[in-house]
Short mmCIF file of C-alpha atoms and ligand atoms in Angstrom, two decimals:
data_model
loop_
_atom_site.label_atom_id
_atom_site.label_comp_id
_atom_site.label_asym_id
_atom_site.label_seq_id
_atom_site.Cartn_x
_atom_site.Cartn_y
_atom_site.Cartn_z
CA UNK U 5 22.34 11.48 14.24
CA UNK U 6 19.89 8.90 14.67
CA UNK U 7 21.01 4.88 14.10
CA UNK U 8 19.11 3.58 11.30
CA UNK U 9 21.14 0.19 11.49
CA UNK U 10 18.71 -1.05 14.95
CA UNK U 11 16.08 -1.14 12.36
CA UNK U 12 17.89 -3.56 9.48
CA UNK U 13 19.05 -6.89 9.63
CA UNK U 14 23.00 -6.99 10.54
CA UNK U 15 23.73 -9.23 7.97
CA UNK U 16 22.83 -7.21 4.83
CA UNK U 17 24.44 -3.90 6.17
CA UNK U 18 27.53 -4.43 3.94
CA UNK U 19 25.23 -4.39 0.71
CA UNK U 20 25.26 -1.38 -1.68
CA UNK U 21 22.17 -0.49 -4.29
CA UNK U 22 23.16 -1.30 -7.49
CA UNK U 23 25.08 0.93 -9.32
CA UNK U 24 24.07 0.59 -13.42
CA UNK U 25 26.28 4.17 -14.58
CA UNK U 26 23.01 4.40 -16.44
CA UNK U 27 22.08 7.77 -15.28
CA UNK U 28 25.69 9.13 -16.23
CA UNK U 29 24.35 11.77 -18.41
CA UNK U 30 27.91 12.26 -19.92
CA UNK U 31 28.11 8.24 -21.81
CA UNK U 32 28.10 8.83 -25.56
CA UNK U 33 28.63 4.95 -25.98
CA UNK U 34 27.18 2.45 -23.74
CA UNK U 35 29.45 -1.01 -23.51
CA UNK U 36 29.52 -1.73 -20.62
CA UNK U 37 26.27 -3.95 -20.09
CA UNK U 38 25.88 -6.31 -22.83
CA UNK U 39 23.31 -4.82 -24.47
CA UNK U 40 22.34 -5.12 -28.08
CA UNK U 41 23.31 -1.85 -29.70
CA UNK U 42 20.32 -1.86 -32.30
CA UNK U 43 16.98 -0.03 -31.23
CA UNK U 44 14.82 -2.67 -33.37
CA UNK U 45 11.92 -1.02 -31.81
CA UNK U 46 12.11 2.43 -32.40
CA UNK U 47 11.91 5.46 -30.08
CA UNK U 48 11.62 3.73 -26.92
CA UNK U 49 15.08 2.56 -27.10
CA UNK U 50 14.06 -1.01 -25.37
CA UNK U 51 17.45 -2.02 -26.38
CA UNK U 52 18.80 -0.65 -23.58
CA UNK U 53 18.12 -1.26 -19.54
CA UNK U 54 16.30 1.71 -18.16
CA UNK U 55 17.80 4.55 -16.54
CA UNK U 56 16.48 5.19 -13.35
CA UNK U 57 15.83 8.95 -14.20
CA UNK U 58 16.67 11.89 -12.01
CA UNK U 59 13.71 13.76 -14.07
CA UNK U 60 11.33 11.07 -12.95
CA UNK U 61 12.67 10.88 -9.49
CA UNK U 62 12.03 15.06 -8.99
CA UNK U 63 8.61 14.91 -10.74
CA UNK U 64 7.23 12.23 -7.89
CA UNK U 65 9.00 14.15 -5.30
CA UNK U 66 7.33 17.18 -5.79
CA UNK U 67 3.93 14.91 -6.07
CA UNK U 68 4.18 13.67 -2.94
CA UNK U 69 6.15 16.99 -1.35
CA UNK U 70 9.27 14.94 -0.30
CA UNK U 71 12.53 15.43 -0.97
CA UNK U 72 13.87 13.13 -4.02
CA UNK U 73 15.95 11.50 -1.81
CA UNK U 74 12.96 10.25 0.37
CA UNK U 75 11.37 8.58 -2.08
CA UNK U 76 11.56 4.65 -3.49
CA UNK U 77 9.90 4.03 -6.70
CA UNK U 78 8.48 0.22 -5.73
CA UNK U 79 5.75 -2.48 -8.24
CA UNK U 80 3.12 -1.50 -6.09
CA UNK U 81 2.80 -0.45 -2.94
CA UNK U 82 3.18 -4.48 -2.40
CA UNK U 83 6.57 -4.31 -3.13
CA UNK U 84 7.19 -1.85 -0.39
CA UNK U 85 5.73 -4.33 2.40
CA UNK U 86 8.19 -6.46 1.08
CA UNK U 87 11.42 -5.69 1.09
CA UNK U 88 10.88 -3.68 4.42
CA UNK U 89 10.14 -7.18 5.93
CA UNK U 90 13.08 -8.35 4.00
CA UNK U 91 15.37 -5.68 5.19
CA UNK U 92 14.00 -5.55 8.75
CA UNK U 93 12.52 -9.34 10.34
CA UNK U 94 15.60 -12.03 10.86
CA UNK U 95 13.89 -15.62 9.84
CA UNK U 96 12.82 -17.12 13.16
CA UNK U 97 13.99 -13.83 14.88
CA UNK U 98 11.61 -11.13 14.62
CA UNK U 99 8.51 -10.37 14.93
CA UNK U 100 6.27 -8.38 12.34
CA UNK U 101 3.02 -7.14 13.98
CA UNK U 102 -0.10 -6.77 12.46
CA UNK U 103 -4.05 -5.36 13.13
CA UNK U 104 -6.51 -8.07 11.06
CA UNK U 105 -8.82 -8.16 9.76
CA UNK U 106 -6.36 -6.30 7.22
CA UNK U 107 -4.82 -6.40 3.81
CA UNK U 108 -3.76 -10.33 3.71
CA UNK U 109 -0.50 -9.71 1.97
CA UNK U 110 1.53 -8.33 5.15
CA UNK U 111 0.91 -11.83 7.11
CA UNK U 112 2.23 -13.29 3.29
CA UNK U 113 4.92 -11.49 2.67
CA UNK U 114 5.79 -12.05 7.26
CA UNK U 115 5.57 -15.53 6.08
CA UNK U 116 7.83 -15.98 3.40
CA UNK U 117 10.54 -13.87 5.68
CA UNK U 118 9.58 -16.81 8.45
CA UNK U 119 9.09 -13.61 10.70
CA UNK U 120 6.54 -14.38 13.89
CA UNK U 121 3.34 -12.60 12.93
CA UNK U 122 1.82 -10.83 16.11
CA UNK U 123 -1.92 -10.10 15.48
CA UNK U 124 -3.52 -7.60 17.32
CA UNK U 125 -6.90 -7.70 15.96
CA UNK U 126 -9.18 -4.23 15.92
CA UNK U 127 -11.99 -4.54 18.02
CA UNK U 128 -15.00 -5.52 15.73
CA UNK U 129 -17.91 -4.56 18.29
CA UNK U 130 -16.42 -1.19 18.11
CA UNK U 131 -16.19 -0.66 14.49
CA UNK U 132 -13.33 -2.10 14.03
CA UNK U 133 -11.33 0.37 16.56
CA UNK U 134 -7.46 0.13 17.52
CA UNK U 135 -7.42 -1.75 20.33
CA UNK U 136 -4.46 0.18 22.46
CA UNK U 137 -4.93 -2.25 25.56
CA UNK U 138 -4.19 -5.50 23.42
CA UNK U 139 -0.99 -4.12 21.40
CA UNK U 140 0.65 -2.57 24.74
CA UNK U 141 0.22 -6.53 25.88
CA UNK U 142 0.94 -7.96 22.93
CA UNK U 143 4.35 -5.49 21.65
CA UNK U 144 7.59 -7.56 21.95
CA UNK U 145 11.39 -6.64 22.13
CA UNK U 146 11.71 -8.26 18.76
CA UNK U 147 8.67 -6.64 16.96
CA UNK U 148 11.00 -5.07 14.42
CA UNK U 149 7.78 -3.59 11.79
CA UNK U 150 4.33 -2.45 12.69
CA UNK U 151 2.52 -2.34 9.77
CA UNK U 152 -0.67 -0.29 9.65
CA UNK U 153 -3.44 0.55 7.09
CA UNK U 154 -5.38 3.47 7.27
CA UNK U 155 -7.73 3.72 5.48
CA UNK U 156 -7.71 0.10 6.52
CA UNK U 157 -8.74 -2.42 3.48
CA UNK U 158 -11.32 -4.29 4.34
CA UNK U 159 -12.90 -2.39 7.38
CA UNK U 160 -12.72 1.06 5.62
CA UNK U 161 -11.94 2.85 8.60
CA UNK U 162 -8.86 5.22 9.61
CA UNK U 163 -6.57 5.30 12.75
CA UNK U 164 -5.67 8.35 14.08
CA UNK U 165 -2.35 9.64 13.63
CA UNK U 166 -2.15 10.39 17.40
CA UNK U 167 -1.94 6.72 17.75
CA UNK U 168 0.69 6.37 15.44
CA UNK U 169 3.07 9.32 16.57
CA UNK U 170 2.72 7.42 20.04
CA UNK U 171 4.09 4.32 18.64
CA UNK U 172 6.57 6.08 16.56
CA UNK U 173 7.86 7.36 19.41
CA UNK U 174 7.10 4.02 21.59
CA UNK U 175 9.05 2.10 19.52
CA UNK U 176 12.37 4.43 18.52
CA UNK U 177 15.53 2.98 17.98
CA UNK U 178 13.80 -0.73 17.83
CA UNK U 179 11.19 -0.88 14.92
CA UNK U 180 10.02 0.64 12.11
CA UNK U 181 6.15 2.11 11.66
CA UNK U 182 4.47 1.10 8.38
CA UNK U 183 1.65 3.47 7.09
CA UNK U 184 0.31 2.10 4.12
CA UNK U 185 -1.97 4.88 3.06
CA UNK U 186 -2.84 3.10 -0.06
CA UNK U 187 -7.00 4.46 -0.32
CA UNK U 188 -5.61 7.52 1.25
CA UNK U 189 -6.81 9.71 -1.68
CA UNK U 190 -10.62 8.87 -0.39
CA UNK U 191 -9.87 9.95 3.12
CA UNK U 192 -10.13 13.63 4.24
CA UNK U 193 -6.52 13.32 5.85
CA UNK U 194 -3.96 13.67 7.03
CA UNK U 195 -1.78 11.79 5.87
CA UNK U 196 1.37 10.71 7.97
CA UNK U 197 4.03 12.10 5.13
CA UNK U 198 4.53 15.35 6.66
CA UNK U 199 5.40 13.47 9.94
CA UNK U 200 8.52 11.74 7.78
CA UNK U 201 11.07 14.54 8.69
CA UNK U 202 10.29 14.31 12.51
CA UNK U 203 9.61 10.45 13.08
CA UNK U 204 12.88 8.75 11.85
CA UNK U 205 11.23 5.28 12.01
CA UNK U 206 8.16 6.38 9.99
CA UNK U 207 7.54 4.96 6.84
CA UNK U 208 4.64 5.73 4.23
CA UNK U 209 3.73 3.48 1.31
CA UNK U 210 1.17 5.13 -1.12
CA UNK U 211 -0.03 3.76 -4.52
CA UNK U 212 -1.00 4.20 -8.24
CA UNK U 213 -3.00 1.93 -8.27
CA UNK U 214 -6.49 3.02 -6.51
CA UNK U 215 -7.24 6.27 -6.67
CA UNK U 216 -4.76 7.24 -9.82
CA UNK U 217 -6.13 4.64 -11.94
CA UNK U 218 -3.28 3.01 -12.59
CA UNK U 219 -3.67 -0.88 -11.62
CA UNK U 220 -1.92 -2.03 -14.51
CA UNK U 221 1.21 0.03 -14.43
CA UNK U 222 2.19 -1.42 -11.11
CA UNK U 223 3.95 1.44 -9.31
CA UNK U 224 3.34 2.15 -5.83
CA UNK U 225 6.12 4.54 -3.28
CA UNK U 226 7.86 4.14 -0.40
CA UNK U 227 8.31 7.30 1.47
CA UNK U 228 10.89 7.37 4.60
CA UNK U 229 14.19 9.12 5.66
CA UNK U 230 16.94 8.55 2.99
CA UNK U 231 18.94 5.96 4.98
CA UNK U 232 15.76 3.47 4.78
CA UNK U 233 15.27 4.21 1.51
CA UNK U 234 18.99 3.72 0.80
CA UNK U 235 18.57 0.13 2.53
CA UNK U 236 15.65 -0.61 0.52
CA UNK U 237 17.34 0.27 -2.86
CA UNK U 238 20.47 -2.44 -1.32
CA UNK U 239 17.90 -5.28 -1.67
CA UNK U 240 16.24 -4.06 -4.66
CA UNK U 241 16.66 -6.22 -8.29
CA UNK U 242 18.63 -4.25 -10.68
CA UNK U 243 16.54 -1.97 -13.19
CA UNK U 244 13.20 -2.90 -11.45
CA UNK U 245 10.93 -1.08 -13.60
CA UNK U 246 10.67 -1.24 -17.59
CA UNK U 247 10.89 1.37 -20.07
CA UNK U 248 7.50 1.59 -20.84
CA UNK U 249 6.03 1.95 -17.49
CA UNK U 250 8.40 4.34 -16.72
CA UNK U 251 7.29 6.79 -19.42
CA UNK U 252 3.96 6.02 -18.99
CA UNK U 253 4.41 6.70 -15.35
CA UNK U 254 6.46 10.28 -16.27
CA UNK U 255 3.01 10.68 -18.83
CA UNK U 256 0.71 11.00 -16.20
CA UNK U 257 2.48 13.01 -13.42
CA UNK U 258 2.15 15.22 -16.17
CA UNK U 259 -1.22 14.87 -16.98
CA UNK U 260 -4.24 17.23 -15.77
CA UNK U 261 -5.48 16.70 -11.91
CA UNK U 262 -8.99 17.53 -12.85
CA UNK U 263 -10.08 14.51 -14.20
CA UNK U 264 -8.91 12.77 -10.75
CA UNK U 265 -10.44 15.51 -8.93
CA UNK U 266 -14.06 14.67 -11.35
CA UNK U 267 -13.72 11.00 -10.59
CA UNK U 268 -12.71 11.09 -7.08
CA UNK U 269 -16.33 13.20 -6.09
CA UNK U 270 -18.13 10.81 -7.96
CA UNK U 271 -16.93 7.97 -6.18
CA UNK U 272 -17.70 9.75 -2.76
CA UNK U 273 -21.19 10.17 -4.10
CA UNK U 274 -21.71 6.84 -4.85
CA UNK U 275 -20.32 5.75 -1.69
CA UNK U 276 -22.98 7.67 0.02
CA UNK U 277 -25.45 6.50 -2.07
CA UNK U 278 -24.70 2.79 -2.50
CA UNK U 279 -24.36 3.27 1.95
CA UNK U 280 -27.94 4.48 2.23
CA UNK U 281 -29.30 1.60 -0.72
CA UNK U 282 -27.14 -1.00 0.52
CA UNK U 283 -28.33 -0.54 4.64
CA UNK U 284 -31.96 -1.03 3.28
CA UNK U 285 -31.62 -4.55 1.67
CA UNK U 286 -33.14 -7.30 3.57
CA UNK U 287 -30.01 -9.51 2.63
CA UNK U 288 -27.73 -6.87 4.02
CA UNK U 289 -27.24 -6.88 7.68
CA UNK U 290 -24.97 -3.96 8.31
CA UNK U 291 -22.87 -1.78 6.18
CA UNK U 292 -19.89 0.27 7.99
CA UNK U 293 -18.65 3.66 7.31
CA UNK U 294 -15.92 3.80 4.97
CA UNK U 295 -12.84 6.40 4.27
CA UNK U 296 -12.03 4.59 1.47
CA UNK U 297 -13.81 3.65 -2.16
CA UNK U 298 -15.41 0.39 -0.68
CA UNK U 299 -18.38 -0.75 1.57
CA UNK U 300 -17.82 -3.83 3.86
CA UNK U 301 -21.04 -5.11 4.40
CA UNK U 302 -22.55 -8.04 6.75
CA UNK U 303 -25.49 -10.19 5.26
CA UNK U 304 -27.12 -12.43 5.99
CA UNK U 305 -25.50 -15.24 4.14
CA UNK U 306 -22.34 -13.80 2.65
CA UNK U 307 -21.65 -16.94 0.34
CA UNK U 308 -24.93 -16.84 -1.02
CA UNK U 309 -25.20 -13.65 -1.82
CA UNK U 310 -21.28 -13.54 -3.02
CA UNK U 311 -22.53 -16.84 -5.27
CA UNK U 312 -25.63 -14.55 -6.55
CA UNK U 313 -24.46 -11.67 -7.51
CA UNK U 314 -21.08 -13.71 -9.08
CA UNK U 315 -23.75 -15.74 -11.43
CA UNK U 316 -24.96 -12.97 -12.68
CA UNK U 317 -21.56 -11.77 -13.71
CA UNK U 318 -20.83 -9.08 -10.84
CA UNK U 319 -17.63 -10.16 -9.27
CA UNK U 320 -17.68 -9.04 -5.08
CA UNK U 321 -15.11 -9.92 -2.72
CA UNK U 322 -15.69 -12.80 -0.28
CA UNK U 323 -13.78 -13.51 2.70
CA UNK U 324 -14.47 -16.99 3.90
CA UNK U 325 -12.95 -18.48 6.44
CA UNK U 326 -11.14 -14.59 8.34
CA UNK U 327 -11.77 -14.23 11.50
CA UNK U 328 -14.32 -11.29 12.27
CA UNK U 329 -15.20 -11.01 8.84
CA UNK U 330 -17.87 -13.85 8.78
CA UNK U 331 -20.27 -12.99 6.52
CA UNK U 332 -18.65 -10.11 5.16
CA UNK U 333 -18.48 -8.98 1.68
CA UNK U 334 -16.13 -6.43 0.23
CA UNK U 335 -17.75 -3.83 -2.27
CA UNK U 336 -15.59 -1.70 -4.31
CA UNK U 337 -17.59 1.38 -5.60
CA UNK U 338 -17.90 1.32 -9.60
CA UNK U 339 -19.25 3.83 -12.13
CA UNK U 340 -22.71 4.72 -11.07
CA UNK U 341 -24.48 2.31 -13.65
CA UNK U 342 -22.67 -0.36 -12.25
CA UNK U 343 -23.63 0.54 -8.74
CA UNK U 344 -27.08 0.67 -9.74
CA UNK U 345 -26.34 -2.64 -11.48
CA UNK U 346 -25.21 -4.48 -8.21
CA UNK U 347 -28.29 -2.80 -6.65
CA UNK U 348 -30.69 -4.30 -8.84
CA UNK U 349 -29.01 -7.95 -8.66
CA UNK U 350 -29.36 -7.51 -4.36
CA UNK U 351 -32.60 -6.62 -4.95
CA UNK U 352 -33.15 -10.05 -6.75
CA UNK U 353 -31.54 -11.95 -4.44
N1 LIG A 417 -2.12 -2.00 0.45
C1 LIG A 417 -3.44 -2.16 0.52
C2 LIG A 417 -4.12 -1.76 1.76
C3 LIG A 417 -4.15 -2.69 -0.56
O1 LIG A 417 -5.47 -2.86 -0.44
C4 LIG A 417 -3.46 -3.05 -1.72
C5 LIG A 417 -4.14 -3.64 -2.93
N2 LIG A 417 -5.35 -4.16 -2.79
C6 LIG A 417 -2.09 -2.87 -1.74
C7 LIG A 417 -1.44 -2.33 -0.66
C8 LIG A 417 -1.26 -3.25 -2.91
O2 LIG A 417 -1.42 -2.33 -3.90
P1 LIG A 417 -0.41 -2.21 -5.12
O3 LIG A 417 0.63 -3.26 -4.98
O4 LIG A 417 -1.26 -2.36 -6.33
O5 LIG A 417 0.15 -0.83 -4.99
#
């Protein structure tokens, strides 16, 4: 039986998720919780907290091809990084580590936990490429999370699961691996979830809100053994999620996967496309490959350009001020029109 507790903070291993008796299927009478017992609103019974629904739970299960009881519902994929940090780093104890340039939220969320932040930054005159030499140097006895991305946002490129498997394994019994997959859906694979069952300290944080379309519902996964999920769930608010998302959320598991399967070879067309256009522009530098459904580019003068193309009511992301991203600009890809749109501002410029 492996020890799950070397991974959480000692102090919270007393706490228990919440228990709301909401998914006692049995209750004819709910009055136990304060609620008002008239359903003003029809239907959606918004009177009442939500359950957190066993149907619900089995439909993302079989999405992601865990078992139910592998599986935390989070607000994002955001909300994953998180509590993880909040269940795992002591303030002024631990150590998260990190690989920038990367999504900026981990160091954030490192910060508010007053965890040490260990950067290990990729190796930008090589693409952006792990750099194994630097973490071996830099990995601590009190690193207690390594959070990657892969497909990493904003360099667009993957690390190999080799990589991570050896640092699963490096770091047993000590700290936990983070894979936040989030733009895996652009990727040709694999993903790191069918590791779950044989890394204990894996963890694997996907999201609604890229690829699914989703944004605005706010509902990302955390995917690990029970026991971490049980810990998360400990330091979770009660009744996270509202009614309405839920449902909607249940809606689209539903729905058909050919319309995500039409969109998503679009968007790897216009990748390709807007790579080949964008690499030809005199104010673009370089554009890297990209796993994911954005182009970081170099140019030239990033600010003016960013300025530019924001005048004329095309909103790119700008990174001033990150290290090795100097002149960078982050490019999601759009529907082809606006693509050709952006191209046409550049062009301009
Ligand atoms: N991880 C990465 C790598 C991201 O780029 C983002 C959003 N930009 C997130 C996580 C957070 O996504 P959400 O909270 O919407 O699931």
């Amino acid at each position: 039986m492996h020890n799950f507790s070397a991974y959480f903070r000692p102090e919270l291993s007393d706490l228990k998720a919440y228990d709301s008796g909401r998914d006692n299927t049995n209750t004819q009478i709910w009055l136990d919780a304060n609620e008002s017992p008239w359903d003003n609103e029809g239907a959606e019974q918004l009177n009442r907290y939500p359950a957190p629904s066993i149907a619900l739970q089995a439909q993302l299960a079989q999405f992601y091809q865990v078992k139910p009881d592998q599986l935390l519902l989070t607000r994002g994929s955001d909300e994953g990084v998180d509590l993880l940090m909040r269940l795992c780093a002591r303030p002024y104890q631990d150590a998260v580590m990190i690989f920038p340039p990367t999504f900026a939220m981990y160091s954030v969320y490192a910060k508010i936990q007053a965890a040490q932040l260990i950067e290990v930054p990729l190796k930008a005159e090589d693409n952006f490429a792990f750099d194994e030499d630097l973490f071996d140097r830099k990995l601590t006895v009190n690193t207690k999370l390594i959070v990657f991305c892969t497909p990493n946002n904003p360099t667009g490129n993957t690390i190999s699961r080799e990589i991570i498997i050896k640092i699963c394994n490096r770091v047993k019994n000590q700290a936990l691996v983070i894979v936040d997959e989030a733009y895996f859906e652009f990727t040709e694979g694999p993903t790191l979830i069918t590791d779950l069952n044989e890394y204990p300290n894996l963890v694997v944080l996907r999201t609604f809100s890229k690829f699914y379309g989703l944004a605005g519902l706010r509902c990302g996964v955390l995917l690990a053994a029970p026991a971490i999920v049980n810990a998360c769930k400990a330091i979770l608010a009660p009744f996270p999620f509202n009614t309405l998302t839920l449902n909607a959320l249940a809606q689209t598991l539903r729905g058909a996967r050919s319309v995500w399967e039409q969109q998503h070879a679009v968007i790897l067309n216009e990748r390709k496309i807007m790579q080949t256009v964008l690499s030809k522009l005199s104010c673009i530098s370089k554009v890297w490959d990209s796993a994911s459904n954005f182009l970081l580019v170099q140019c030239s003068d990033a600010k003016k350009v960013w300025e530019h193309c924001k005048s004329a009511g095309i909103m790119l992301r700008y990174f001033p001020e990150t290290p090795l991203l100097e002149n960078c600009l982050r490019i999601s890809i759009g529907l082809p029109a606006e693509n050709q749109k952006l191209i046409a501002v550049l062009k301009e410029f």
